[in-house]
Coordinates of C-alpha atoms and ligand atoms in Angstrom, one line a residue:
Chain Q
M27 CA -7.8 40.5 -26.2
G28 CA -8.1 39.6 -22.5
A29 CA -5.0 41.4 -21.3
P30 CA -4.7 41.8 -17.5
A31 CA -5.5 45.5 -17.5
M32 CA -6.2 45.5 -13.8
T33 CA -3.0 43.8 -12.7
Q34 CA 0.2 45.8 -12.7
T35 CA 2.1 45.7 -16.0
T36 CA 5.9 46.0 -15.5
P37 CA 7.7 48.5 -17.8
A38 CA 9.8 45.5 -19.0
H39 CA 6.7 43.6 -20.1
L40 CA 5.4 46.6 -22.0
E41 CA 8.8 47.3 -23.6
Y42 CA 9.1 43.7 -24.6
V43 CA 5.7 43.7 -26.4
L44 CA 6.4 47.1 -27.9
R45 CA 9.6 45.8 -29.4
L46 CA 7.8 42.9 -31.1
G47 CA 5.1 45.2 -32.3
D48 CA 7.5 47.8 -33.7
A49 CA 9.6 45.1 -35.4
A50 CA 6.5 43.8 -37.2
L51 CA 5.3 47.4 -38.0
I52 CA 8.6 48.6 -39.5
H53 CA 9.5 45.4 -41.3
G54 CA 5.9 45.3 -42.8
Q55 CA 6.2 48.9 -43.9
R56 CA 9.5 48.1 -45.7
L57 CA 8.0 45.0 -47.4
S58 CA 5.0 47.0 -48.5
E59 CA 7.2 49.3 -50.5
W60 CA 7.7 46.5 -53.0
C61 CA 4.0 46.3 -53.9
G62 CA 3.7 46.8 -57.7
H63 CA 7.5 46.8 -58.3
A64 CA 8.6 43.2 -57.7
P65 CA 10.8 41.3 -60.2
V66 CA 7.9 39.0 -61.2
L67 CA 4.2 39.1 -60.6
E68 CA 4.1 36.0 -58.3
E69 CA 6.7 37.8 -56.1
D70 CA 4.5 40.9 -56.0
L71 CA 1.8 38.8 -54.5
A72 CA 4.2 37.0 -52.1
L73 CA 5.8 40.2 -50.8
A74 CA 2.3 41.8 -50.3
N75 CA 1.3 38.7 -48.5
M76 CA 4.2 38.9 -46.1
A77 CA 3.7 42.7 -45.7
L78 CA 0.1 41.9 -44.8
D79 CA 1.1 39.3 -42.2
F80 CA 3.5 41.8 -40.5
V81 CA 1.0 44.7 -40.5
G82 CA -1.6 42.3 -39.0
Q83 CA 0.9 41.2 -36.3
A84 CA 1.7 44.9 -35.6
R85 CA -1.9 45.7 -35.2
M86 CA -2.4 42.9 -32.6
L87 CA 0.8 43.6 -30.8
L88 CA 0.5 47.4 -30.6
S89 CA -3.2 47.1 -29.5
H90 CA -2.0 44.7 -26.8
A91 CA 0.8 47.1 -25.8
G92 CA -1.8 49.9 -25.6
V93 CA -3.8 47.8 -23.2
L94 CA -0.8 46.9 -21.1
E95 CA 0.2 50.5 -20.9
G96 CA -3.3 51.5 -19.8
K97 CA -3.1 55.1 -21.0
G98 CA -5.7 54.7 -23.7
R99 CA -3.3 54.6 -26.7
D100 CA -4.6 52.3 -29.5
E101 CA -2.7 50.6 -32.3
D102 CA -2.8 53.7 -34.5
T103 CA -1.7 56.2 -31.8
L104 CA 1.3 53.9 -31.1
A105 CA 2.0 53.3 -34.8
F106 CA 1.7 56.9 -36.0
L107 CA 2.2 59.3 -33.2
R108 CA 5.4 58.4 -31.4
H109 CA 8.7 60.1 -32.0
E110 CA 11.6 58.2 -33.6
G111 CA 13.4 57.5 -30.3
Q112 CA 10.3 55.9 -28.9
Y113 CA 10.3 53.0 -31.5
R114 CA 11.7 49.8 -30.2
N115 CA 12.3 47.8 -33.4
P116 CA 15.7 46.3 -34.0
T117 CA 17.6 48.4 -36.5
L118 CA 17.7 45.6 -39.0
C119 CA 14.0 46.0 -39.7
E120 CA 14.3 49.6 -40.9
M121 CA 17.2 49.0 -43.3
P122 CA 16.2 50.0 -46.8
N123 CA 15.1 47.5 -49.4
T124 CA 18.1 48.4 -51.7
D125 CA 17.5 45.5 -54.0
F126 CA 15.7 42.1 -54.0
A127 CA 18.7 40.4 -52.4
H128 CA 18.7 42.8 -49.5
T129 CA 15.0 42.2 -48.9
M130 CA 15.3 38.5 -49.1
I131 CA 18.4 38.2 -46.9
K132 CA 16.9 40.6 -44.4
G133 CA 13.5 38.8 -44.5
F134 CA 15.3 35.5 -43.9
L135 CA 17.5 36.7 -41.0
L136 CA 14.5 38.3 -39.3
G137 CA 12.1 35.5 -40.2
S138 CA 14.4 32.8 -38.7
F139 CA 14.5 34.9 -35.5
N140 CA 10.7 35.3 -35.5
L141 CA 10.2 31.6 -36.0
L142 CA 12.1 30.8 -32.8
M143 CA 10.6 33.7 -31.0
W144 CA 7.0 32.9 -31.7
S145 CA 7.4 29.2 -30.9
R146 CA 8.8 30.2 -27.5
L147 CA 6.1 32.9 -27.0
C148 CA 3.3 30.3 -27.5
G149 CA 4.0 29.4 -23.9
S150 CA 4.1 33.0 -22.6
S151 CA 2.6 33.8 -19.2
D152 CA 0.9 36.7 -21.0
E153 CA -2.1 34.9 -22.5
A154 CA -2.9 37.5 -25.1
L155 CA 0.7 37.4 -26.3
A156 CA 0.6 33.6 -26.4
A157 CA -2.5 33.8 -28.7
I158 CA -0.7 36.3 -31.0
A159 CA 2.3 34.0 -31.1
A160 CA 0.3 31.0 -32.1
K161 CA -1.1 32.8 -35.1
S162 CA 2.2 34.5 -36.0
L163 CA 4.1 31.2 -35.8
K164 CA 2.2 29.8 -38.8
E165 CA 3.0 32.9 -40.8
A166 CA 6.7 32.9 -39.8
R167 CA 7.0 29.3 -41.1
Y168 CA 5.9 30.5 -44.5
H169 CA 8.2 33.6 -44.3
V170 CA 11.3 31.5 -43.6
E171 CA 10.4 29.0 -46.3
H172 CA 9.8 31.7 -48.9
T173 CA 12.8 33.9 -48.1
G174 CA 15.1 30.9 -47.4
D175 CA 14.3 29.5 -50.9
W176 CA 15.2 32.8 -52.4
V177 CA 18.4 33.1 -50.4
I178 CA 19.4 29.7 -51.9
R179 CA 18.3 30.6 -55.4
L180 CA 20.2 33.9 -55.3
G181 CA 23.3 32.6 -53.6
D182 CA 23.5 29.5 -55.9
G183 CA 22.1 31.1 -59.0
T184 CA 24.1 33.3 -61.4
E185 CA 27.4 35.1 -60.7
E186 CA 25.5 38.4 -60.4
S187 CA 22.9 37.1 -58.0
H188 CA 25.6 35.5 -55.9
R189 CA 27.5 38.8 -55.8
R190 CA 24.4 40.7 -54.8
A191 CA 23.3 38.2 -52.2
Q192 CA 26.8 38.2 -50.6
A193 CA 26.8 42.0 -50.6
A194 CA 23.5 42.1 -48.9
L195 CA 24.6 39.6 -46.3
D196 CA 27.8 41.5 -45.7
M197 CA 25.8 44.7 -45.2
L198 CA 23.1 43.3 -43.0
W199 CA 24.9 40.7 -40.9
P200 CA 26.5 43.1 -38.4
Y201 CA 23.0 44.3 -37.5
T202 CA 22.1 40.9 -36.2
N203 CA 24.5 41.5 -33.2
E204 CA 21.8 43.8 -31.9
L205 CA 19.1 41.1 -31.8
F206 CA 21.0 39.1 -29.2
A207 CA 22.5 41.9 -27.1
A208 CA 21.6 41.2 -23.4
N209 CA 19.7 43.8 -21.5
P210 CA 17.6 44.2 -18.3
T211 CA 14.3 44.3 -20.2
D212 CA 15.0 40.8 -21.5
D213 CA 16.1 39.6 -18.0
A214 CA 12.9 40.9 -16.4
A215 CA 10.6 39.6 -19.1
A216 CA 12.3 36.1 -19.0
A217 CA 12.1 36.0 -15.2
A218 CA 8.3 36.8 -15.4
G219 CA 7.7 34.2 -18.0
V220 CA 6.6 36.8 -20.6
G221 CA 9.1 35.5 -23.1
P222 CA 12.6 34.4 -23.7
A223 CA 15.6 36.6 -23.3
W224 CA 16.5 37.3 -27.0
S225 CA 20.1 36.3 -26.3
D226 CA 18.8 32.8 -25.5
L227 CA 17.8 32.4 -29.1
A228 CA 21.2 33.1 -30.5
E229 CA 22.5 29.6 -30.7
D230 CA 19.5 28.1 -32.4
W231 CA 19.2 31.0 -34.7
E232 CA 22.7 30.8 -35.9
K233 CA 22.4 27.1 -36.5
A234 CA 19.3 27.5 -38.6
V235 CA 20.7 30.4 -40.5
L236 CA 24.1 29.0 -41.2
A237 CA 22.7 25.8 -42.7
V238 CA 20.8 27.8 -45.3
L239 CA 23.6 30.2 -46.0
K240 CA 25.9 27.2 -46.6
H241 CA 23.4 25.7 -49.0
A242 CA 23.3 29.1 -50.7
T243 CA 27.1 29.0 -51.1
L244 CA 27.3 32.3 -49.2
T245 CA 30.2 33.2 -46.9
V246 CA 29.2 34.1 -43.4
P247 CA 30.9 37.3 -42.5
A248 CA 33.1 37.4 -39.4
R249 CA 31.6 38.9 -36.3
T250 CA 32.8 42.4 -35.7
P251 CA 32.5 44.8 -32.7
F252 CA 29.7 46.7 -34.7
Q253 CA 26.7 47.5 -32.5
S254 CA 23.4 49.1 -33.4
Y255 CA 20.8 50.1 -30.8
G256 CA 17.4 50.3 -32.4
K257 CA 15.6 48.2 -29.9
F258 CA 16.8 50.6 -27.2
G259 CA 15.4 53.6 -29.2
R260 CA 18.6 54.7 -30.9
H261 CA 18.1 54.1 -34.6
S262 CA 19.8 54.4 -37.9
E263 CA 19.2 57.5 -40.1
H264 CA 16.8 55.4 -42.2
L265 CA 14.0 55.3 -39.6
G266 CA 13.3 59.0 -39.6
H267 CA 12.6 58.9 -43.3
L268 CA 10.4 55.9 -43.1
L269 CA 8.4 57.5 -40.3
A270 CA 8.1 60.8 -42.2
V271 CA 6.3 59.0 -44.9
M272 CA 4.3 56.6 -42.7
Q273 CA 3.2 59.2 -40.2
H274 CA 2.5 62.0 -42.7
L275 CA -1.4 61.8 -42.8
P276 CA -2.1 61.3 -39.1
R277 CA 0.3 64.1 -38.2
S278 CA -1.2 66.4 -40.9
F279 CA -4.8 65.9 -39.8
P280 CA -4.6 65.8 -36.0
G281 CA -7.7 64.2 -34.4
A282 CA -9.1 62.9 -37.7
T283 CA -10.3 59.3 -37.8
W284 CA -10.0 57.3 -41.0
Chain H
M7 CA -10.4 46.3 -62.4
Y8 CA -10.5 46.9 -65.3
T9 CA -11.7 46.8 -68.8
Q10 CA -12.4 49.8 -70.9
A11 CA -13.0 50.6 -74.5
L12 CA -12.8 47.1 -75.6
D13 CA -12.3 48.3 -79.1
I14 CA -9.1 50.2 -78.7
P15 CA -7.3 50.9 -81.0
P16 CA -10.3 52.0 -83.1
G17 CA -10.7 51.1 -86.7
E18 CA -8.9 47.9 -86.5
Q19 CA -11.5 45.6 -88.0
P20 CA -10.9 41.9 -87.5
K21 CA -10.2 40.2 -90.8
R22 CA -11.4 36.9 -92.0
T23 CA -8.2 34.9 -92.3
P24 CA -7.8 32.2 -95.1
D25 CA -7.7 29.7 -92.3
A26 CA -11.2 30.7 -91.3
V27 CA -12.4 30.6 -94.9
E28 CA -10.9 27.1 -95.4
N29 CA -12.8 25.9 -92.3
A30 CA -16.3 27.0 -93.5
A31 CA -17.9 23.9 -92.0
Y32 CA -16.2 24.6 -88.6
Q33 CA -17.2 28.3 -89.0
A34 CA -20.8 27.3 -89.4
E35 CA -20.7 25.1 -86.4
F36 CA -19.0 27.9 -84.4
D37 CA -21.6 30.4 -85.4
A38 CA -24.4 28.0 -84.4
R39 CA -22.8 27.5 -81.0
I40 CA -22.5 31.2 -80.5
D41 CA -26.1 31.8 -81.5
A42 CA -27.2 29.1 -79.1
G43 CA -25.3 30.8 -76.3
A44 CA -22.9 27.9 -75.8
T45 CA -19.4 28.4 -74.4
I46 CA -16.3 28.1 -76.5
E47 CA -13.4 26.4 -74.8
A48 CA -9.7 26.5 -75.4
K49 CA -9.6 23.2 -77.3
D50 CA -12.4 24.2 -79.6
W51 CA -11.9 25.5 -83.1
M52 CA -12.4 29.2 -83.3
P53 CA -12.1 31.8 -86.1
E54 CA -8.7 33.5 -86.0
A55 CA -10.3 36.9 -85.7
Y56 CA -12.2 35.8 -82.6
R57 CA -9.0 34.5 -81.1
K58 CA -7.2 37.7 -81.9
T59 CA -9.9 39.9 -80.5
L60 CA -9.9 37.8 -77.3
V61 CA -6.2 37.9 -76.9
R62 CA -6.2 41.7 -77.3
Q63 CA -9.0 42.2 -74.9
I64 CA -7.9 39.8 -72.2
S65 CA -4.3 41.0 -72.4
Q66 CA -5.4 44.7 -72.2
H67 CA -7.5 43.7 -69.2
A68 CA -4.5 41.9 -67.6
H69 CA -2.2 44.8 -68.2
S70 CA -4.8 47.2 -66.7
E71 CA -4.8 45.1 -63.5
I72 CA -1.0 45.3 -63.3
V73 CA -0.6 49.0 -64.1
G74 CA -3.7 49.6 -61.9
M75 CA -1.5 48.5 -58.9
L76 CA 0.5 51.6 -59.3
P77 CA -1.8 54.6 -58.6
E78 CA -3.2 53.0 -55.4
G79 CA 0.1 51.5 -54.5
N80 CA 1.3 55.1 -54.3
W81 CA -0.6 55.4 -51.0
I82 CA 0.3 52.1 -49.2
S83 CA 3.2 53.6 -47.4
R84 CA 1.1 56.6 -46.4
A85 CA -2.1 54.9 -45.4
P86 CA -3.5 56.8 -42.4
S87 CA -4.3 53.9 -40.1
L88 CA -3.1 50.3 -39.9
K89 CA -6.5 49.0 -40.8
R90 CA -6.6 51.1 -44.0
K91 CA -3.0 50.1 -44.8
A92 CA -4.0 46.4 -44.5
I93 CA -7.1 46.9 -46.6
L94 CA -5.2 48.7 -49.3
L95 CA -2.3 46.2 -49.4
A96 CA -4.8 43.4 -49.8
K97 CA -6.7 45.3 -52.5
V98 CA -3.6 46.0 -54.6
Q99 CA -2.5 42.4 -54.1
D100 CA -5.9 41.3 -55.4
E101 CA -5.4 43.4 -58.5
G102 CA -2.1 41.6 -59.1
G103 CA -4.0 38.3 -58.7
H104 CA -6.5 39.4 -61.3
G105 CA -3.6 40.1 -63.6
L106 CA -2.3 36.6 -63.0
Y107 CA -5.7 34.8 -63.8
L108 CA -6.1 37.0 -66.9
Y109 CA -2.7 36.2 -68.2
A110 CA -3.5 32.6 -67.6
A111 CA -6.8 33.0 -69.5
A112 CA -4.9 34.6 -72.4
E113 CA -2.3 31.8 -72.4
T114 CA -5.1 29.3 -73.2
L115 CA -5.3 31.1 -76.6
G116 CA -1.7 30.3 -77.5
V117 CA 0.2 33.4 -76.4
S118 CA 2.8 33.5 -73.6
R119 CA 2.8 35.8 -70.6
D120 CA 6.4 37.0 -71.5
D121 CA 5.2 38.1 -75.0
L122 CA 2.3 39.9 -73.6
T123 CA 4.5 41.6 -71.0
E124 CA 6.9 42.6 -73.7
A125 CA 4.1 44.2 -75.6
L126 CA 3.1 46.2 -72.6
L127 CA 6.6 47.4 -71.8
S128 CA 7.3 48.4 -75.4
G129 CA 4.2 50.5 -75.4
K130 CA 2.5 48.4 -78.1
A131 CA -0.2 47.1 -75.9
K132 CA -2.8 49.3 -74.3
Y133 CA -4.2 49.3 -70.7
S134 CA -7.1 51.2 -69.2
S135 CA -6.3 54.9 -69.5
I136 CA -8.0 55.6 -66.1
F137 CA -4.6 54.6 -64.6
N138 CA -2.9 57.5 -66.3
Y139 CA -4.5 59.9 -63.8
P140 CA -2.5 60.7 -60.7
T141 CA -3.6 59.8 -57.1
L142 CA -3.2 63.1 -55.3
N143 CA -4.7 62.7 -51.9
W144 CA -5.7 59.8 -49.6
A145 CA -9.4 60.1 -50.7
D146 CA -8.3 59.1 -54.2
V147 CA -7.9 55.5 -52.8
G148 CA -11.5 55.5 -51.6
V149 CA -12.8 57.2 -54.8
I150 CA -11.0 54.7 -57.0
G151 CA -12.6 51.8 -55.1
W152 CA -16.0 53.4 -55.3
L153 CA -16.0 54.8 -58.9
V154 CA -13.2 53.0 -60.8
D155 CA -13.8 49.5 -59.3
G156 CA -17.5 50.4 -59.6
A157 CA -17.3 51.1 -63.3
A158 CA -15.1 48.0 -63.8
I159 CA -17.9 45.9 -62.2
M160 CA -20.5 47.3 -64.6
N161 CA -18.2 46.5 -67.5
Q162 CA -17.2 43.1 -66.2
I163 CA -20.4 41.6 -65.0
P164 CA -21.6 41.0 -68.5
L165 CA -18.2 39.4 -69.3
C166 CA -19.0 36.6 -66.7
K167 CA -21.3 35.3 -69.5
C168 CA -18.9 36.0 -72.3
S169 CA -18.7 33.2 -74.9
Y170 CA -15.1 32.3 -74.2
G171 CA -15.2 29.9 -71.2
P172 CA -11.8 30.6 -69.6
Y173 CA -12.3 34.4 -69.7
A174 CA -15.9 34.1 -68.4
R175 CA -14.7 32.0 -65.4
A176 CA -11.9 34.3 -64.6
M177 CA -14.4 37.2 -64.6
V178 CA -16.7 35.5 -62.1
R179 CA -13.9 35.4 -59.6
V180 CA -12.6 38.8 -60.4
C181 CA -16.1 40.4 -60.1
K182 CA -16.6 39.1 -56.6
E183 CA -13.3 40.7 -55.5
E184 CA -14.1 44.0 -57.3
S185 CA -17.4 44.4 -55.6
F186 CA -15.6 43.9 -52.3
H187 CA -13.1 46.6 -53.3
Q188 CA -16.0 48.9 -54.2
R189 CA -17.6 48.5 -50.8
Q190 CA -14.3 49.1 -49.0
G191 CA -13.6 52.2 -51.0
Y192 CA -17.1 53.6 -50.3
D193 CA -16.6 52.7 -46.6
A194 CA -13.3 54.6 -46.4
L195 CA -15.1 57.6 -47.9
L196 CA -18.0 57.4 -45.5
A197 CA -15.4 57.5 -42.7
M198 CA -13.9 60.6 -44.1
M199 CA -17.2 62.3 -44.7
G200 CA -18.1 61.7 -41.1
G201 CA -14.8 63.3 -40.0
T202 CA -13.5 66.9 -40.2
D203 CA -14.2 69.6 -42.8
E204 CA -10.7 69.1 -44.2
Q205 CA -11.3 65.4 -44.7
R206 CA -14.6 66.2 -46.5
E207 CA -12.7 68.6 -48.8
L208 CA -10.3 65.8 -49.7
V209 CA -13.1 63.6 -50.7
Q210 CA -14.8 66.2 -52.8
D211 CA -11.5 67.1 -54.5
A212 CA -11.0 63.4 -55.4
V213 CA -14.5 63.0 -56.7
N214 CA -14.1 66.1 -58.9
R215 CA -11.0 64.6 -60.5
W216 CA -12.2 61.0 -60.9
W217 CA -15.8 61.4 -62.0
W218 CA -15.3 62.2 -65.7
P219 CA -12.4 59.7 -66.2
S220 CA -14.7 57.0 -64.6
L221 CA -17.4 57.7 -67.2
M222 CA -14.8 57.5 -69.9
M223 CA -13.9 53.9 -68.8
F224 CA -17.0 52.7 -70.7
G225 CA -15.3 53.7 -73.9
P226 CA -16.4 55.8 -76.9
H227 CA -20.1 56.2 -77.8
D228 CA -21.7 53.3 -79.5
A229 CA -21.7 55.2 -82.8
D230 CA -18.0 55.6 -82.5
S231 CA -17.2 51.9 -81.5
P232 CA -16.6 50.2 -84.8
N233 CA -15.6 46.8 -83.2
S234 CA -18.5 46.6 -80.8
G235 CA -20.9 45.1 -83.3
Q236 CA -18.6 42.2 -84.1
S237 CA -17.9 41.6 -80.4
M238 CA -21.6 41.6 -79.7
R239 CA -22.2 39.0 -82.4
W240 CA -19.4 36.9 -80.9
G241 CA -20.9 37.1 -77.4
I242 CA -17.7 38.8 -76.1
K243 CA -19.6 41.9 -75.5
R244 CA -23.2 41.8 -74.2
I245 CA -24.2 45.4 -73.4
S246 CA -23.2 48.5 -75.3
N247 CA -20.8 51.2 -74.0
D248 CA -23.5 53.8 -73.7
D249 CA -26.0 51.5 -72.0
L250 CA -23.3 50.5 -69.4
R251 CA -22.4 54.1 -68.8
Q252 CA -26.0 55.1 -68.2
K253 CA -26.4 52.2 -65.8
F254 CA -23.4 53.4 -63.9
V255 CA -24.5 57.0 -63.7
D256 CA -28.0 55.9 -62.6
A257 CA -26.5 53.8 -59.8
T258 CA -23.9 56.2 -58.7
V259 CA -26.0 59.4 -58.3
K260 CA -27.8 58.0 -55.2
Q261 CA -24.6 56.8 -53.7
A262 CA -23.1 60.2 -54.1
E263 CA -26.1 61.7 -52.3
V264 CA -25.8 59.3 -49.4
L265 CA -22.1 60.1 -49.2
G266 CA -22.8 63.9 -49.3
V267 CA -20.6 64.7 -52.2
T268 CA -21.5 66.7 -55.4
L269 CA -20.8 65.1 -58.7
P270 CA -19.0 67.7 -60.9
D271 CA -21.7 68.0 -63.6
P272 CA -24.2 70.9 -63.4
E273 CA -26.3 69.2 -66.1
L274 CA -26.8 66.0 -64.2
K275 CA -30.5 65.6 -63.5
W276 CA -33.2 63.0 -63.5
N277 CA -35.1 62.7 -66.8
E278 CA -38.6 61.4 -66.0
A279 CA -39.4 60.6 -69.6
R280 CA -36.3 58.5 -70.2
G281 CA -36.3 57.1 -66.7
H282 CA -32.6 57.9 -66.4
Y283 CA -30.3 60.6 -65.4
D284 CA -29.1 63.0 -68.1
F285 CA -25.5 64.1 -67.9
A286 CA -23.3 66.5 -69.8
A287 CA -21.2 65.7 -72.8
I288 CA -17.9 63.8 -72.2
D289 CA -14.7 65.5 -73.2
W290 CA -13.6 62.9 -75.8
D291 CA -10.6 65.0 -76.7
E292 CA -9.2 64.4 -73.2
F293 CA -10.1 60.7 -73.5
W294 CA -8.2 60.3 -76.8
N295 CA -5.3 62.4 -75.6
V296 CA -4.8 60.1 -72.6
V297 CA -5.4 56.9 -74.7
N298 CA -2.7 58.2 -77.1
G299 CA -0.1 58.7 -74.5
H300 CA -0.6 62.3 -73.4
G301 CA -2.1 61.8 -70.0
Q302 CA -0.5 63.1 -66.8
C303 CA 1.0 59.7 -65.8
N304 CA 1.3 57.7 -69.0
V305 CA 5.1 58.1 -69.0
D306 CA 5.5 57.4 -65.3
R307 CA 3.3 54.4 -65.3
L308 CA 5.1 52.7 -68.1
A309 CA 8.5 53.7 -66.7
A310 CA 7.6 52.2 -63.4
R311 CA 6.7 48.9 -65.1
V312 CA 9.8 48.9 -67.2
K313 CA 12.0 49.7 -64.2
A314 CA 10.5 46.8 -62.1
W315 CA 11.0 44.4 -65.1
E316 CA 14.6 45.5 -65.8
D317 CA 15.6 45.7 -62.2
G318 CA 14.2 42.2 -61.7
A319 CA 16.0 40.6 -64.7
W320 CA 18.9 39.3 -62.6
V321 CA 16.4 37.8 -60.1
R322 CA 14.5 35.9 -62.8
E323 CA 17.8 34.8 -64.4
A324 CA 19.0 33.5 -61.0
A325 CA 15.8 31.5 -60.5
V326 CA 16.3 29.8 -63.9
A327 CA 20.0 29.2 -63.3
H328 CA 19.4 27.7 -59.9
A329 CA 16.6 25.4 -61.3
D330 CA 18.9 24.3 -64.1
K331 CA 21.7 23.6 -61.6
Q332 CA 19.3 21.6 -59.4
A333 CA 18.1 19.6 -62.4
A334 CA 21.7 18.9 -63.5
R335 CA 22.6 17.7 -60.0
E336 CA 19.6 15.5 -59.7
K337 CA 20.4 14.0 -63.1
A338 CA 24.0 13.4 -62.1
A339 CA 22.9 11.7 -58.8
A340 CA 20.4 9.4 -60.6
Ligands
LIG20 FE1 -9.0 44.0 -60.5
LIG21 FE1 -10.4 46.1 -57.9

């Protein structure tokens, strides 16, 4: 990817790309945990498909981040050899699968965000990022459609599925505050034309999400003062366990290539 | 993957049903078509025993694909690079896809996927016993691709010309993907063998554990395969278990040499007179123990499938309930 390695990369630019890469990495890792255990065979294939999309996005984004950083770190060094506090994914990505409702609600909330994000990033001043966005946008359309259909089926299905979908929404909704929290990284990235300030996406996101939740007969939880800080490197307790599993081999065999 | 021991359980000879006897003219026509190497399609008349044999074989094969997702799935979350994670995810997804085509092929014979799933979960139906061995280190993923998918290809290539059309066509597609899996598995092992001493030890350890179970995938010796003769006559089976096993050994020895691993059989050596490699006797007690439920992972594998199915019940019910509501709303609006 023709990243401008010779021009100066700002820390905000790197941080912005790392955030996208880590979000894809951690969400993909969670989705991949379903493989072989889904409620129905077709869903095993669909979940694996989405996991593959996110792992693919993570590879492109982390490779690009490595180039921007210019310290010779590749996708795997970034994916496997950082400490917990160095990951920049929103906390929502690392939340456990819990049940199928949690996975679909989470996938839908994140997917709707990604859809807006990639469509804006197609016009990024970072050409490599714009190219990744163009590819990822197509994938995000499918993710939103697939998870959105399930949100509706579960919300407007049986009493039990409604109860589970509502519980998942209640649990995960507060973590969406974090997506839109304003911060200097976003301001700098937006000023440089790298990508939108995430807070700018809040209104469109909410509109898109609420329409589906309404169709699903789910009650949108009231906003609370709850804040999480994953994208700033302060995560939930869940991330450490996810990383312990994911990083196990590269950390156990230092210097090995696979 | 993955067929094995097409005649499990042993001793269950297909019976001529009254139906088949009553249709003596059809039977003669069927036999003539089989003899001429023609393909039987779903809409064609077929003897009940032929149908039953196919349902059993195709469903065992489908179940094997599904259960086969578990041992390798065990390593997806721990894959050591993002490239290997993506390759493994795609592979396990392919196996699920194979299960899907095979259930569809079985459904052309008048059984439902739900009934077949029920038979698997209740422990009535068999699946390939290779999946009742544990995956203990990352090299197991590569070795499964190389040896287990490799053995599956040997077993399945003749099935691409099987007399039953829907099964034969499913096999053509499946075999293409299996050979891709085999190459990717071998490639992962080459990377490890080119790495550190510790990595090479992992590969050798995995080869030591998977070699004999891979040879068992071809099923009992021909002399102990009571159903093979009938399957051969019906064009469901084209090459005998022992011939396929020999072909596999002959092909694999050279690949092991290139890789730089030792196959765990001191008696393995080229026999100039036979034009084949000789190998030691297979431990059939181990084979039958695993087939009969006493392998290391039989309980875990089935429990994982049962848990996925039971945990997913409310999801499947929700999908049906929602579709019913939608249909009712559309009807009311019309
Ligand atoms: Fe397969
Ligand atoms: Fe395979």
